Short mmCIF file of C-alpha atoms in Angstrom, two decimals:
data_model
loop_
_atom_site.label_atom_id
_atom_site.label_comp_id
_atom_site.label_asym_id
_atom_site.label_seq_id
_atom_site.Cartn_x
_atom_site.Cartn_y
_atom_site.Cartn_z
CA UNK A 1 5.54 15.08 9.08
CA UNK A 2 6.75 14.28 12.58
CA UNK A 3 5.67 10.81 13.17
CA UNK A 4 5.54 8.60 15.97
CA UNK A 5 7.32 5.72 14.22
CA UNK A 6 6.21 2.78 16.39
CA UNK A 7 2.79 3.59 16.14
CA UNK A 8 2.57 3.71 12.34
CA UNK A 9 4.68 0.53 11.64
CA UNK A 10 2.34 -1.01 13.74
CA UNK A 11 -1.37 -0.04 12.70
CA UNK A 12 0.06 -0.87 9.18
CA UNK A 13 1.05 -4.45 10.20
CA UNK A 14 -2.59 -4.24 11.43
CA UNK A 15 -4.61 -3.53 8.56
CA UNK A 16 -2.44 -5.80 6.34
CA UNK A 17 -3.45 -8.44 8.78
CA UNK A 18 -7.15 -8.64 6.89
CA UNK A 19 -6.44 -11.24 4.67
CA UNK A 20 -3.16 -13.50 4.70
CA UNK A 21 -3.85 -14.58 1.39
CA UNK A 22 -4.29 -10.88 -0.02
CA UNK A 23 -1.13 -8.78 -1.85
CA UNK A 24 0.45 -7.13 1.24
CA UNK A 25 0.69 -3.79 -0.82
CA UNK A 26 -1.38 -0.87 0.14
CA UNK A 27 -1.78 1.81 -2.52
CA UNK A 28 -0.78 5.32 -1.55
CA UNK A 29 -1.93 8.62 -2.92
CA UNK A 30 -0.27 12.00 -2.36
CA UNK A 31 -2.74 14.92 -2.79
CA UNK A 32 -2.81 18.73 -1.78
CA UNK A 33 -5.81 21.09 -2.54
CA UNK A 34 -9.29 22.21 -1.29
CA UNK A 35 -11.36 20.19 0.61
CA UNK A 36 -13.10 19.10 -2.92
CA UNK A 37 -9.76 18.66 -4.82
CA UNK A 38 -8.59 16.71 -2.54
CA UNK A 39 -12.00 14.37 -2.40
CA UNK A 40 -11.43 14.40 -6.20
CA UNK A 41 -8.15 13.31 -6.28
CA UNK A 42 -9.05 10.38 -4.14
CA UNK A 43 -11.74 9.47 -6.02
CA UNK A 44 -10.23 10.01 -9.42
CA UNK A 45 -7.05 7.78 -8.68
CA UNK A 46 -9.09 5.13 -7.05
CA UNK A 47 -11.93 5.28 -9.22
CA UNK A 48 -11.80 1.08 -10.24
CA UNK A 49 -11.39 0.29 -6.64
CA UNK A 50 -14.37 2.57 -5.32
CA UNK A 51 -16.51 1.66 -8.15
CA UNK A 52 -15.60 -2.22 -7.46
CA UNK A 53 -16.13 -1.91 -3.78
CA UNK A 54 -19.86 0.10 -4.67
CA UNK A 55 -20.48 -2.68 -6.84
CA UNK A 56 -19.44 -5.48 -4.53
CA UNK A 57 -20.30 -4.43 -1.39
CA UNK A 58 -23.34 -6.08 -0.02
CA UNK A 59 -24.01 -4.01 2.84
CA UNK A 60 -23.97 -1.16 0.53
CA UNK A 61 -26.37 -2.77 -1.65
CA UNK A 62 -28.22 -5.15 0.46
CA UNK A 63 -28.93 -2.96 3.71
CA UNK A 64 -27.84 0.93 3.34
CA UNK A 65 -29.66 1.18 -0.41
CA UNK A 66 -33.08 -0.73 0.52
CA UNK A 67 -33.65 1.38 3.95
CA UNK A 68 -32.80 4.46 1.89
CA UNK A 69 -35.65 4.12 -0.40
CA UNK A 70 -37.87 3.48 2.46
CA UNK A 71 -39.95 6.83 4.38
CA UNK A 72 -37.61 6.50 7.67
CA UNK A 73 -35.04 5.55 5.77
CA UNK A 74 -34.94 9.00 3.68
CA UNK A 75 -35.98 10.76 7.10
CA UNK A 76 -32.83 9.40 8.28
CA UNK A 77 -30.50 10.88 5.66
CA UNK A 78 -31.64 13.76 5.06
CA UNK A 79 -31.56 14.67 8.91
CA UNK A 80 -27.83 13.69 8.97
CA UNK A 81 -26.89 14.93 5.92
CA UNK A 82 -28.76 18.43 7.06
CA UNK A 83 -26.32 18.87 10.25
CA UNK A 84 -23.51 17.68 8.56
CA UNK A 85 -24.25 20.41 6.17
CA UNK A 86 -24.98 22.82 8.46
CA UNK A 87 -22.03 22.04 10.44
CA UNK A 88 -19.14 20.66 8.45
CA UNK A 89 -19.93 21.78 4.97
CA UNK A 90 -16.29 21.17 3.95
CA UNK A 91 -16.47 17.66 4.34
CA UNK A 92 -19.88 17.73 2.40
CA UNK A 93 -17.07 19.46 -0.24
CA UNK A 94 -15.22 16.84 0.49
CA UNK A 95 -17.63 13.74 -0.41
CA UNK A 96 -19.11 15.35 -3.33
CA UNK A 97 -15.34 15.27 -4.75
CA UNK A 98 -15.36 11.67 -3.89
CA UNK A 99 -18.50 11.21 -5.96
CA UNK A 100 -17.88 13.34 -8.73
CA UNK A 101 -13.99 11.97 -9.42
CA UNK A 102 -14.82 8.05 -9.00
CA UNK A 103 -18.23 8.78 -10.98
CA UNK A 104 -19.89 7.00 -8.42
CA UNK A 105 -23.80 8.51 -7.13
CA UNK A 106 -23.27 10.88 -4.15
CA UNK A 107 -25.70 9.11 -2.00
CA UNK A 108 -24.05 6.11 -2.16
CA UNK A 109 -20.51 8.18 -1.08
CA UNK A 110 -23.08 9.41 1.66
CA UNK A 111 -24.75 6.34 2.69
CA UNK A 112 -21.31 4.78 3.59
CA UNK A 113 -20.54 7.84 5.99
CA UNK A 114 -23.66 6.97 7.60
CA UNK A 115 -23.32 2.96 7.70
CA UNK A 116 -22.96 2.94 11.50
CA UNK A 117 -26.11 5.00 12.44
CA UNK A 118 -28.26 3.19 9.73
CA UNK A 119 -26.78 -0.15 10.95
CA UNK A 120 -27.72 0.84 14.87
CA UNK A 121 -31.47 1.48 13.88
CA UNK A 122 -32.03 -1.74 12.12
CA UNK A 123 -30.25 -3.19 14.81
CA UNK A 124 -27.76 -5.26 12.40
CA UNK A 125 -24.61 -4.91 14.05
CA UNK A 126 -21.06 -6.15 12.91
CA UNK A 127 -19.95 -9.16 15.36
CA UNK A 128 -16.35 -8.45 14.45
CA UNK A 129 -14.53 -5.34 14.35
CA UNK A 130 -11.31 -3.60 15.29
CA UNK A 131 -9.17 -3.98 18.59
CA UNK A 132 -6.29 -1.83 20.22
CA UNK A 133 -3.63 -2.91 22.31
CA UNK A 134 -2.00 0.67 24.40
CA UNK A 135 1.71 0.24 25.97
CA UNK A 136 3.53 2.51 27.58
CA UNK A 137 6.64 2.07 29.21
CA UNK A 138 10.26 2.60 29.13
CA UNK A 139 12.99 0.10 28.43
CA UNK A 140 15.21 -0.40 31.35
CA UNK A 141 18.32 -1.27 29.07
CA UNK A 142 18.35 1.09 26.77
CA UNK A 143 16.05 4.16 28.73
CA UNK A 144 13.98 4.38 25.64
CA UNK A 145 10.30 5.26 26.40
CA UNK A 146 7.98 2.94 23.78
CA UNK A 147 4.40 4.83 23.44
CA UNK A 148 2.87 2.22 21.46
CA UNK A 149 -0.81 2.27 20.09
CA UNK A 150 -1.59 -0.89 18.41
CA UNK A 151 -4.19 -1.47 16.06
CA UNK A 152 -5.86 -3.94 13.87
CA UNK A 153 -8.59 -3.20 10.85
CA UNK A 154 -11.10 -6.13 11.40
CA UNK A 155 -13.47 -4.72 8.69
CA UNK A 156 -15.01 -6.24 5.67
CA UNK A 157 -12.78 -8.09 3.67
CA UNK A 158 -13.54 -5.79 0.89
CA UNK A 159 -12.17 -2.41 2.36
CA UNK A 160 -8.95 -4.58 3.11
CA UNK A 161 -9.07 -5.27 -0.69
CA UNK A 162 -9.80 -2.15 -1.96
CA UNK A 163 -8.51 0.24 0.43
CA UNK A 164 -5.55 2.88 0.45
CA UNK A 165 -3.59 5.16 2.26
CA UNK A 166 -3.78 8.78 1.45
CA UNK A 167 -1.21 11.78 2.70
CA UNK A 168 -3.34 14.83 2.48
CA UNK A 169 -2.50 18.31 2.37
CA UNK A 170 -5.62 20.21 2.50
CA UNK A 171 -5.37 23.98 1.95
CA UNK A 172 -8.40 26.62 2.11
CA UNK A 173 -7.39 29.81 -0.35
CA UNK A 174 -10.34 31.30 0.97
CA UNK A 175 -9.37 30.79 4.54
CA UNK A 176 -12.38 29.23 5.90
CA UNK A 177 -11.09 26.07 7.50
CA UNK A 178 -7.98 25.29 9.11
CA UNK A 179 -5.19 23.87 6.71
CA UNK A 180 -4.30 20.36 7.24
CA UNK A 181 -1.58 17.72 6.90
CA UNK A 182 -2.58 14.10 7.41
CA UNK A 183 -1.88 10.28 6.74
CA UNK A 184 -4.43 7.99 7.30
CA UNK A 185 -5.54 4.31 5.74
CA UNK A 186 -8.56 5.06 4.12
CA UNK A 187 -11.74 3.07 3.28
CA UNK A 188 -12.38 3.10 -0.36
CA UNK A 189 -14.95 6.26 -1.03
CA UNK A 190 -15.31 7.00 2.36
CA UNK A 191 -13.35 9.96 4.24
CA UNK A 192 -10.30 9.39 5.84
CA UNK A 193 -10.54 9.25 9.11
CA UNK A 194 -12.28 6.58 10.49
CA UNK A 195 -9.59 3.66 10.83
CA UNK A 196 -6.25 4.96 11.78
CA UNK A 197 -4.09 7.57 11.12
CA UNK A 198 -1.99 11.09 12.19
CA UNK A 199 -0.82 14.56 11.44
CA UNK A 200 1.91 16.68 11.01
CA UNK A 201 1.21 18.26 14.23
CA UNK A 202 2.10 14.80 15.94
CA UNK A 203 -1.13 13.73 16.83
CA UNK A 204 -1.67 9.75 16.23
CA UNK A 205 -5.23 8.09 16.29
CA UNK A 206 -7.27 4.56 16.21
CA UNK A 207 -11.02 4.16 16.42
CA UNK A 208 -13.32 1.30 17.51
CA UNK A 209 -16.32 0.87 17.00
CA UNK A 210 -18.97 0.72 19.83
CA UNK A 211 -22.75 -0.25 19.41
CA UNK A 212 -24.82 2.41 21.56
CA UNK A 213 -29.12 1.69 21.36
CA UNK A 214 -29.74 5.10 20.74
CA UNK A 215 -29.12 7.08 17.43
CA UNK A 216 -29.46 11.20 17.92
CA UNK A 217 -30.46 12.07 13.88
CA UNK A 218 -29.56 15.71 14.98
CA UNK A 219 -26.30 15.13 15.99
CA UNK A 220 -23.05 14.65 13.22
CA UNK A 221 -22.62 11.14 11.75
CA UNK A 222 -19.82 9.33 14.27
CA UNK A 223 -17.47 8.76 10.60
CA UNK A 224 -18.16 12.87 10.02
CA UNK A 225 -16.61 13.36 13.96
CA UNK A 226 -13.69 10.65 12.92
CA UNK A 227 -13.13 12.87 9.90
CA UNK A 228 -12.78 16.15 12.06
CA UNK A 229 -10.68 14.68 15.21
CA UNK A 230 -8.38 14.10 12.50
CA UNK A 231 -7.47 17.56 12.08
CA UNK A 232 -6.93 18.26 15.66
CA UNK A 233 -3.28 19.51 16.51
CA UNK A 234 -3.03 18.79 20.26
CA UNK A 235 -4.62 17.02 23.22
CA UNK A 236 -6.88 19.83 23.83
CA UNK A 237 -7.85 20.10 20.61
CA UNK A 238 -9.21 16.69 20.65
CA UNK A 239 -11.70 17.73 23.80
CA UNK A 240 -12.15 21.23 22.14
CA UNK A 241 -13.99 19.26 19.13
CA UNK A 242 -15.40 16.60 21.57
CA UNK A 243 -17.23 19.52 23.60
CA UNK A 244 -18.64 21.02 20.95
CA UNK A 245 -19.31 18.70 18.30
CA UNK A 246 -21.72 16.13 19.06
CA UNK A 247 -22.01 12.09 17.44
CA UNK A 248 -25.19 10.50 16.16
CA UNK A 249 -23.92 7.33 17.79
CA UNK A 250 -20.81 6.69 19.04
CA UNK A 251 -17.43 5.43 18.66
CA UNK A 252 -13.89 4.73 20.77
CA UNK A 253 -10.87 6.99 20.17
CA UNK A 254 -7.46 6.17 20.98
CA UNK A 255 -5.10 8.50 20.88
CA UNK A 256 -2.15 10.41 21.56
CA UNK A 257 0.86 13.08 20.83
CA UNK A 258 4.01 12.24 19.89
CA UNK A 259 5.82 15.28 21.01
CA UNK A 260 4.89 15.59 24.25
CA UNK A 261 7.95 15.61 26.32
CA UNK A 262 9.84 12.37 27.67
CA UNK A 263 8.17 10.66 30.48
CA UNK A 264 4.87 13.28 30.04
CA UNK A 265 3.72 11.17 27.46
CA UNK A 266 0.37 10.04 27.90
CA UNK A 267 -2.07 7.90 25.68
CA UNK A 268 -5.73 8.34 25.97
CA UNK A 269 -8.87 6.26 25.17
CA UNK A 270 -12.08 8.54 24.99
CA UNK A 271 -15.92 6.58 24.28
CA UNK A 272 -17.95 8.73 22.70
CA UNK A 273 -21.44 8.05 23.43
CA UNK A 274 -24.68 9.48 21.30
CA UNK A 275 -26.40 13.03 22.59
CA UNK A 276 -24.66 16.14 23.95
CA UNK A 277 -21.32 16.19 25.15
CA UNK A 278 -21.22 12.37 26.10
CA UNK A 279 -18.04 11.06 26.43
CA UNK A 280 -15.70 9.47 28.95
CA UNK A 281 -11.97 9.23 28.70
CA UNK A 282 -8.88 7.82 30.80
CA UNK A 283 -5.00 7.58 29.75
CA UNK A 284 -2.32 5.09 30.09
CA UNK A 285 -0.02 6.51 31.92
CA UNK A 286 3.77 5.13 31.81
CA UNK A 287 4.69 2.24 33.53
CA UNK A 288 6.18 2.11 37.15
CA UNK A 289 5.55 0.53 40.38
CA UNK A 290 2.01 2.11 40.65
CA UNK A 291 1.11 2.04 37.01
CA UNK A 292 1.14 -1.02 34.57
CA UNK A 293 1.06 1.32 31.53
CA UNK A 294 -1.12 -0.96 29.16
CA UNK A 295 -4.93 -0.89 27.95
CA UNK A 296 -6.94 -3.33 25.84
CA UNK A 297 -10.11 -2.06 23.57
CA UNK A 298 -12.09 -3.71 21.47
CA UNK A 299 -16.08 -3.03 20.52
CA UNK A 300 -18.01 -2.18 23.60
CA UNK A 301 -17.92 0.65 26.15
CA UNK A 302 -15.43 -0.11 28.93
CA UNK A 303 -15.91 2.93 31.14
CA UNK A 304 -19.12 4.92 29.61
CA UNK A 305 -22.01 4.29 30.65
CA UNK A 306 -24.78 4.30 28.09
CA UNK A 307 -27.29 1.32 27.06
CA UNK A 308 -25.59 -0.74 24.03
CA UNK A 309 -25.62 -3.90 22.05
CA UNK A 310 -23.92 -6.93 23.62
CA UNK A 311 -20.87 -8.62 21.20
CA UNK A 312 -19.85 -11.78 21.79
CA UNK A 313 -16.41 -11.34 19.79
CA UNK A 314 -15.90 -8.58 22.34
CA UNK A 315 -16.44 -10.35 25.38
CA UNK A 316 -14.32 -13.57 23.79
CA UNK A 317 -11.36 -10.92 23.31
CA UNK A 318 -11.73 -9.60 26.99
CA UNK A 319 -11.73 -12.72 28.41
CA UNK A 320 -8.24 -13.58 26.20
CA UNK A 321 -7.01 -10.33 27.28
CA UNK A 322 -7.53 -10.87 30.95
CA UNK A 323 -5.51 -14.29 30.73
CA UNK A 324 -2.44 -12.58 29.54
CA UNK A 325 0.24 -11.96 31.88
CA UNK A 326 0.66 -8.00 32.51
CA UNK A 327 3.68 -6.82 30.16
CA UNK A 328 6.98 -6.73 31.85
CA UNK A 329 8.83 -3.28 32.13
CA UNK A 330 11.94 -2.99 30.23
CA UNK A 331 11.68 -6.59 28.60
CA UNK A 332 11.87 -7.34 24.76
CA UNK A 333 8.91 -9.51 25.60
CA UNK A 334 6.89 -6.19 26.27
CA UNK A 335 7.29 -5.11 22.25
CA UNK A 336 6.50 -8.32 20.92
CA UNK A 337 3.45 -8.60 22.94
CA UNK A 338 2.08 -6.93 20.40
#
């Protein structure tokens, strides 16, 4: 796979970052098949961790379970599982070969895809969650151009316990959906997608999450739009799916190309808002004497405007972030900023 090497040492020192007192060994699986094999073959191989993770997990049990079995709660679920099914059916494929190889109940698989939109109606948002550090510049001594998306996975504890990576190669004999080539740290039963991750086409990605008020039930879950974007082989592509595929909620995407031509190389941050083609997006352009070529994101909408939840942690990170001297072009201190 062509790989933007910078970007992947670094989202992995990210992730491993969870727990310092956890192994710092992240299991790997390498898998090639249909959309269900491939589901299968995660969920087979990591069957003690997804089953552990089900049985631990107390949002899965404590939240996402109890609304299910409540009237809106099932109204909820089955309206996003309808579009998603209607829409995506091969990552339906996908999650029912997560189910059926970790022997784990599919609406549990499902509920997790759906954490995010349940979480936004009961109004029990995460404090804590991911951030993303974008440089872009070129070092003066050695007229290298660093394109560097930075990421850390501030999730549960648990998914830093139980998690894995998995290098997909996801082939359709019948030819309905686009073949695929992927690496991506993956939450354990969930679909990759929705952390970090990139293609053989060159494309790298991060997500944050955002907390938007609303909740569209008719659009795709935002974890279900994670899992698509992932497949995207160029910039356009990413807008191509953003334009017509809409999010439940919403989400922020960083992302960016790695072969895109010297000095053209761009990285982009797009918030995805709930509803019809609602998004926003600006890039980090390289560094120079116009442009400082570096972004901070963490869990709130920076440049789209839509109602959303107010978090602390957020504002306690932007305030950090705004003390920080702007990195210097060209310097060493520039890469260990990050």
């Amino acid at each position: 796979m062509t790989v933007p090497k910078i970007t992947a040492i670094l989202t992995l020192i990210g992730v491993m970052c969870v727990d310092s007192v956890m192994s710092l060994s992240i299991p790997v699986i390498y898998t090639t098949g249909t959309h269900y094999q491939v589901g299968h073959d995660m969920g087979s191989t990591f069957t003690g961790r997804i089953q552990d993770y089900h049985r631990r997990s107390s949002e899965l049990n404590d939240v996402l379970k109890p609304f299910y079995k409540t009237q809106k709660g099932r109204d909820v679920y089955n309206a996003l599982l309808n579009v998603t099914n209607s829409t995506l059916p091969q990552f339906i494929d996908e999650i029912q070969g997560i189910a059926d190889g970790a022997n784990v109940p599919f609406y549990e698989v499902f509920l997790l895809e759906i954490r995010s939109e349940i979480k936004l109606l009961l109004k029990q948002l995460t404090e804590s969650e991911c951030s993303d550090i974008a440089l872009n510049f070129v070092d003066q001594k050695t007229q290298k151009q660093w394109t560097v998306q930075a990421h850390n996975e501030d999730a549960d504890p648990l998914i830093g316990e139980y998690g894995y990576l998995t290098i997909a190669h996801i082939i359709d004999p019948d030819g309905h959906y686009p073949e695929e080539q992927f690496t991506a740290y993956t939450y354990p039963g969930y679909l990759p997608g929705n952390a970090f991750g990139f293609n053989s086409a060159g494309m790298f990605f991060t997500v944050n999450a955002v907390f938007p008020k609303e909740v569209e039930t008719t659009m795709i879950p935002r974890y279900l739009a994670n899992r698509l974007l992932l497949s995207a082989k160029s910039v356009e592509e990413v807008f191509q799916i953003l334009n017509k595929y809409n999010s439940a909620s919403g989400f922020s995407l960083n992302f960016g190309s790695s072969v895109e031509s010297a000095g053209n190389q761009l990285l982009y941050n797009v918030e995805v808002g709930p509803g019809s083609k609602q998004y926003s997006n600006m890039s980090v352009a390289l560094a120079n004497n116009k442009q400082d070529g570096h972004y901070y994101h963490f869990n709130m909408y920076k440049h789209l405007q839509v109602p959303q939840f107010n978090s602390t942690s957020t504002q306690h990170r932007d305030a950090r972030a705004a003390k920080l001297p702007v990195p210097e072009i060209g310097r060493a201190s520039c890469r260990e900023r990050v």
